[in-house]
mmCIF file of C-alpha atoms and ligand atoms in Angstrom:
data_model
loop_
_atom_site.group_PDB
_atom_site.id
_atom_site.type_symbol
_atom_site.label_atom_id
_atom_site.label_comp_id
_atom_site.label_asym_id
_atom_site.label_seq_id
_atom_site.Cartn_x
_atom_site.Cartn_y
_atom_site.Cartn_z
ATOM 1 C CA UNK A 629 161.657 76.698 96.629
ATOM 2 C CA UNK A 630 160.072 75.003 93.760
ATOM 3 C CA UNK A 631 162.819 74.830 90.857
ATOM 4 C CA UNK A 632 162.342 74.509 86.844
ATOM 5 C CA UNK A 633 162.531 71.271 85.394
ATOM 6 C CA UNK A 634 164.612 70.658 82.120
ATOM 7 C CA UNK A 635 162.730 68.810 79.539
ATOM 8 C CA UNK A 636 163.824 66.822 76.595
ATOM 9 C CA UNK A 637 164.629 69.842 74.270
ATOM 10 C CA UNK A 638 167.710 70.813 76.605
ATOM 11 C CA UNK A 639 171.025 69.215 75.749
ATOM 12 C CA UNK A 640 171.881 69.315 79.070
ATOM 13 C CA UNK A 641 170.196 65.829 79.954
ATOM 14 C CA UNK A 642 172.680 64.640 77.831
ATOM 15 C CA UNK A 643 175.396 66.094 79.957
ATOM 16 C CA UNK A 644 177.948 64.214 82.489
ATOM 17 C CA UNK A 645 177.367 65.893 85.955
ATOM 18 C CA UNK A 646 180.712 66.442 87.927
ATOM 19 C CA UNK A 647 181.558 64.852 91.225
ATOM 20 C CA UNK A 648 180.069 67.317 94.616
ATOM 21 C CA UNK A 649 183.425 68.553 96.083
ATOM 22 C CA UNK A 650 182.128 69.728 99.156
ATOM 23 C CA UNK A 651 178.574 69.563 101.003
ATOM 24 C CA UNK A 652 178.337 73.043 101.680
ATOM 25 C CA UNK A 653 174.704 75.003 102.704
ATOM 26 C CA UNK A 654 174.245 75.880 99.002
ATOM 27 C CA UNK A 655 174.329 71.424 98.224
ATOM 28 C CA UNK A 656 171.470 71.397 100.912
ATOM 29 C CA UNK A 657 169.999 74.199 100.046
ATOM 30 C CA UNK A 658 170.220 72.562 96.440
ATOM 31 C CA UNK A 659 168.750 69.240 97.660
ATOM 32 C CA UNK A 660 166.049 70.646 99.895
ATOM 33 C CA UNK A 661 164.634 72.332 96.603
ATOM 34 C CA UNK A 662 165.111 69.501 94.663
ATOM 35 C CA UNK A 663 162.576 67.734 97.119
ATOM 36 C CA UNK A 664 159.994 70.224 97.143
ATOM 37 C CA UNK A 665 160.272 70.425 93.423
ATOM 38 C CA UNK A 666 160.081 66.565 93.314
ATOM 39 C CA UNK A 667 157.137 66.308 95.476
ATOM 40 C CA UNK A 668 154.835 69.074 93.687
ATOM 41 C CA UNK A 669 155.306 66.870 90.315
ATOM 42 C CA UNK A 670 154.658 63.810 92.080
ATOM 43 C CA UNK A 671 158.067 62.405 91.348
ATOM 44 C CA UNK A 672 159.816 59.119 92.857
ATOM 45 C CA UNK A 673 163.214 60.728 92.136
ATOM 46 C CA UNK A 674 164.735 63.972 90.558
ATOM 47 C CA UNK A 675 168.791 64.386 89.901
ATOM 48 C CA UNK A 676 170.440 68.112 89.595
ATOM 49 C CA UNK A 677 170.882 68.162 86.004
ATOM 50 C CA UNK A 678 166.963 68.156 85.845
ATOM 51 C CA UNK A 679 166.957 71.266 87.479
ATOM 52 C CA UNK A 680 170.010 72.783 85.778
ATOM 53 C CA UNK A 681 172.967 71.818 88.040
ATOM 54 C CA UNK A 682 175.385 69.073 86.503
ATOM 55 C CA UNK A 683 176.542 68.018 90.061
ATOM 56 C CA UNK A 684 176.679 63.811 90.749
ATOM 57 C CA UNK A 685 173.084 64.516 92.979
ATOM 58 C CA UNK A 686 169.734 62.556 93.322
ATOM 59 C CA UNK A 687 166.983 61.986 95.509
ATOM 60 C CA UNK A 688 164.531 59.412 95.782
ATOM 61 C CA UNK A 689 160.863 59.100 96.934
ATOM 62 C CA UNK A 690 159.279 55.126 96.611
ATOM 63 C CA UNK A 691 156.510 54.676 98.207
ATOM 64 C CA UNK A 692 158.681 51.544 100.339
ATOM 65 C CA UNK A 693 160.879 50.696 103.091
ATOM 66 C CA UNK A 694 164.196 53.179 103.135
ATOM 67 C CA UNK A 695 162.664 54.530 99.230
ATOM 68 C CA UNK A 696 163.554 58.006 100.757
ATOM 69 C CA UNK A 697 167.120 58.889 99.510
ATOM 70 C CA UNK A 698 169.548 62.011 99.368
ATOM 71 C CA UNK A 699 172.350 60.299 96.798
ATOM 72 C CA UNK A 700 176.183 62.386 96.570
ATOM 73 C CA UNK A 701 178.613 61.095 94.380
ATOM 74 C CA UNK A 702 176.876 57.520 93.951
ATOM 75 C CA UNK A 703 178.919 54.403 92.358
ATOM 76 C CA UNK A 704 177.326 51.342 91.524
ATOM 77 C CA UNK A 705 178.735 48.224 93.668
ATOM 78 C CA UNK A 706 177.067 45.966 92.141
ATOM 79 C CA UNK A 707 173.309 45.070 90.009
ATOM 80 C CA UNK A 708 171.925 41.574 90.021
ATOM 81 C CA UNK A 709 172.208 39.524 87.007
ATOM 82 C CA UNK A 710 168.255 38.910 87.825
ATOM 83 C CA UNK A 711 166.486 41.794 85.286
ATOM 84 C CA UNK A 712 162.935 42.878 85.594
ATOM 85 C CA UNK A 713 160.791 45.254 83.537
ATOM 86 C CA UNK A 714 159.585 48.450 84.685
ATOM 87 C CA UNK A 715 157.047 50.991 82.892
ATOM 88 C CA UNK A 716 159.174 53.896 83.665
ATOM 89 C CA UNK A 717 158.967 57.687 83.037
ATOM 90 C CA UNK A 718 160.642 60.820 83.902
ATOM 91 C CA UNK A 719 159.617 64.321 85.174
ATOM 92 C CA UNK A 720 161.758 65.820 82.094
ATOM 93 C CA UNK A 721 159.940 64.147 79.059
ATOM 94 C CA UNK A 722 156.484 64.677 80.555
ATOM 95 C CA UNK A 723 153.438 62.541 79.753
ATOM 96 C CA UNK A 724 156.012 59.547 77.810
ATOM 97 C CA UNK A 725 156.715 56.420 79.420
ATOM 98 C CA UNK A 726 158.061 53.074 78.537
ATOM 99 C CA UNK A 727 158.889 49.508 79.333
ATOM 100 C CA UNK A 728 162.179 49.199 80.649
ATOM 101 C CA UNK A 729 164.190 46.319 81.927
ATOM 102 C CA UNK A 730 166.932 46.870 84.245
ATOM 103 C CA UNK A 731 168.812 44.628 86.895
ATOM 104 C CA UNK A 732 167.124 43.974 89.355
ATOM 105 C CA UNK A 733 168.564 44.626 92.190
ATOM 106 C CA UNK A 734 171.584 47.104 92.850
ATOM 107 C CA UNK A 735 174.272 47.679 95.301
ATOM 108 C CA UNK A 736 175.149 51.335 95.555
ATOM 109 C CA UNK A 737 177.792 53.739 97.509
ATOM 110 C CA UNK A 738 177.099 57.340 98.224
ATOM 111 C CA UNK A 739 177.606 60.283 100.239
ATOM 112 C CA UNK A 740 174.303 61.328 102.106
ATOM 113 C CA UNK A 741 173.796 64.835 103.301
ATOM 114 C CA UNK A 742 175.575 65.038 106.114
ATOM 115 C CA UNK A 743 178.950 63.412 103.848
ATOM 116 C CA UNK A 744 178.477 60.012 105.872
ATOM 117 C CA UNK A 745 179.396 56.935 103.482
ATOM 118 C CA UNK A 746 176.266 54.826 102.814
ATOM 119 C CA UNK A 747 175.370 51.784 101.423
ATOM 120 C CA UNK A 748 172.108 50.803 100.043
ATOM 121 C CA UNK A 749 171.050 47.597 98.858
ATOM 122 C CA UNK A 750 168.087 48.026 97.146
ATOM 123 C CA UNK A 751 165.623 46.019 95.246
ATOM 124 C CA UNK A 752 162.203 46.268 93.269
ATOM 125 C CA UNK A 753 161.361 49.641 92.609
ATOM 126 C CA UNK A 754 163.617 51.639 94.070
ATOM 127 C CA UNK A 755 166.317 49.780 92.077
ATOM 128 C CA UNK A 756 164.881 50.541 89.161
ATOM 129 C CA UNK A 757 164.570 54.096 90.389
ATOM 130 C CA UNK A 758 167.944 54.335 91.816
ATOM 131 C CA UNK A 759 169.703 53.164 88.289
ATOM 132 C CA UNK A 760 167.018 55.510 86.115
ATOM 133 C CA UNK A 761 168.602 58.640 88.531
ATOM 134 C CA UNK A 762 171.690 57.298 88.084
ATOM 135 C CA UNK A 763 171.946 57.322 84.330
ATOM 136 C CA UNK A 764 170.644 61.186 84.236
ATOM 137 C CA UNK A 765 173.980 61.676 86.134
ATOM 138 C CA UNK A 766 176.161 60.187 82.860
ATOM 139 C CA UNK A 767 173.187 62.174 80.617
ATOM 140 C CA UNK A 768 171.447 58.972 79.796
ATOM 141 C CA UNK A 769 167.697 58.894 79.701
ATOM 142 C CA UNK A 770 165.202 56.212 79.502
ATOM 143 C CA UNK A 771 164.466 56.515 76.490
ATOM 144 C CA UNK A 772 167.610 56.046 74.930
ATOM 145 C CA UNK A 773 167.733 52.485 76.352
ATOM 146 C CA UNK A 774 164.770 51.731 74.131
ATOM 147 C CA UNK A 775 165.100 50.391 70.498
ATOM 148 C CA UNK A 776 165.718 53.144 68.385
ATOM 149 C CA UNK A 777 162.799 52.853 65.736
ATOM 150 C CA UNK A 778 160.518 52.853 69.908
ATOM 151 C CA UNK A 779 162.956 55.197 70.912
ATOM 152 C CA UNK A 780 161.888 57.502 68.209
ATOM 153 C CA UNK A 781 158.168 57.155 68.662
ATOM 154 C CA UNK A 782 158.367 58.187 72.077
ATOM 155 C CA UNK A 783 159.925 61.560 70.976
ATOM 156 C CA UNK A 784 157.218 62.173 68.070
ATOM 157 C CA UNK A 785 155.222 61.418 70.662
ATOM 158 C CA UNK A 786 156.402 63.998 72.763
ATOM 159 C CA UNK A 787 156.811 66.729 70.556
ATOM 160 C CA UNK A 788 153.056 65.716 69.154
ATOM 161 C CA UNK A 789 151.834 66.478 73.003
ATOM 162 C CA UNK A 790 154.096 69.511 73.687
ATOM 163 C CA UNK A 791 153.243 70.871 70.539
ATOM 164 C CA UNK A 792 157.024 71.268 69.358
HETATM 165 ZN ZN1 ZN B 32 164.291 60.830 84.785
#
């Protein structure tokens, strides 16, 4: 089922999500949606909040080796002190993107969808992606890791395009 995506005009990006207590069938019902909704925007990841559901969720989609993700309850282990800059975007602030630098690689712990502990070191892109999914989980978005007069921009930007 293809689900709604929240776009910058919803507060609830800026939301914490809360930790998944159980992986029950409505979590992979939840997660299965999340992918088909991913894939039809042509998306390389998507968390819950983005489709209304402040639960610690995200998938992934890089086009490389082990890019396919389901991420429960993720904590960072560790990012490199290496940083790299990314053009990055997101499927909730449609048609905006910006240059974004970011460790980069990252050592993460999660739960996968069968509640098996995994850990993922992960480098190039999918870092990037993995720490851009991460932040929606503490309501942080890429913009607001931009300078603020940029940061700004981007939004007139947005609302110029979305007509808001
Ligand atoms: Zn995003």
């Amino acid at each position: 089922m293809i689900l709604d995506i929240v776009t910058l005009n919803d507060q609830m990006l800026h939301s914490k999500s809360e930790e998944v207590k159980e992986i029950d069938t409505e979590i992979v019902k939840l997660v299965k949606d999340m992918y088909d909704t991913m894939e039809l925007a042509k998306g390389v990841g998507l968390s819950a909040v983005q489709v209304g559901v402040l639960k610690r969720i995200f998938v992934t989609d890089v086009p490389q080796k082990g890019g396919k993700l389901v991420v429960i309850n993720p904590v960072i282990k560790d990012l490199s002190e290496k940083r790299r800059v990314y053009e990055e975007g997101c499927l909730s602030i449609p048609g905006i993107s910006g240059d974004i630098e970011r460790p980069d690689t990252v050592v993460i712990e999660f739960l996968d969808i069968r509640g098996k502990l995994q850990r993922v070191h992960a480098n190039s892109l999918l870092a990037t992606c993995i720490q851009h999914e991460f932040d929606h989980l503490n309501g942080i978005l890429f913009i607001d890791k931009l300078d603020p007069e940029i940061k700004l921009k981007k939004i007139n930007e947005y609302r110029k395009q979305h007509r808001l």
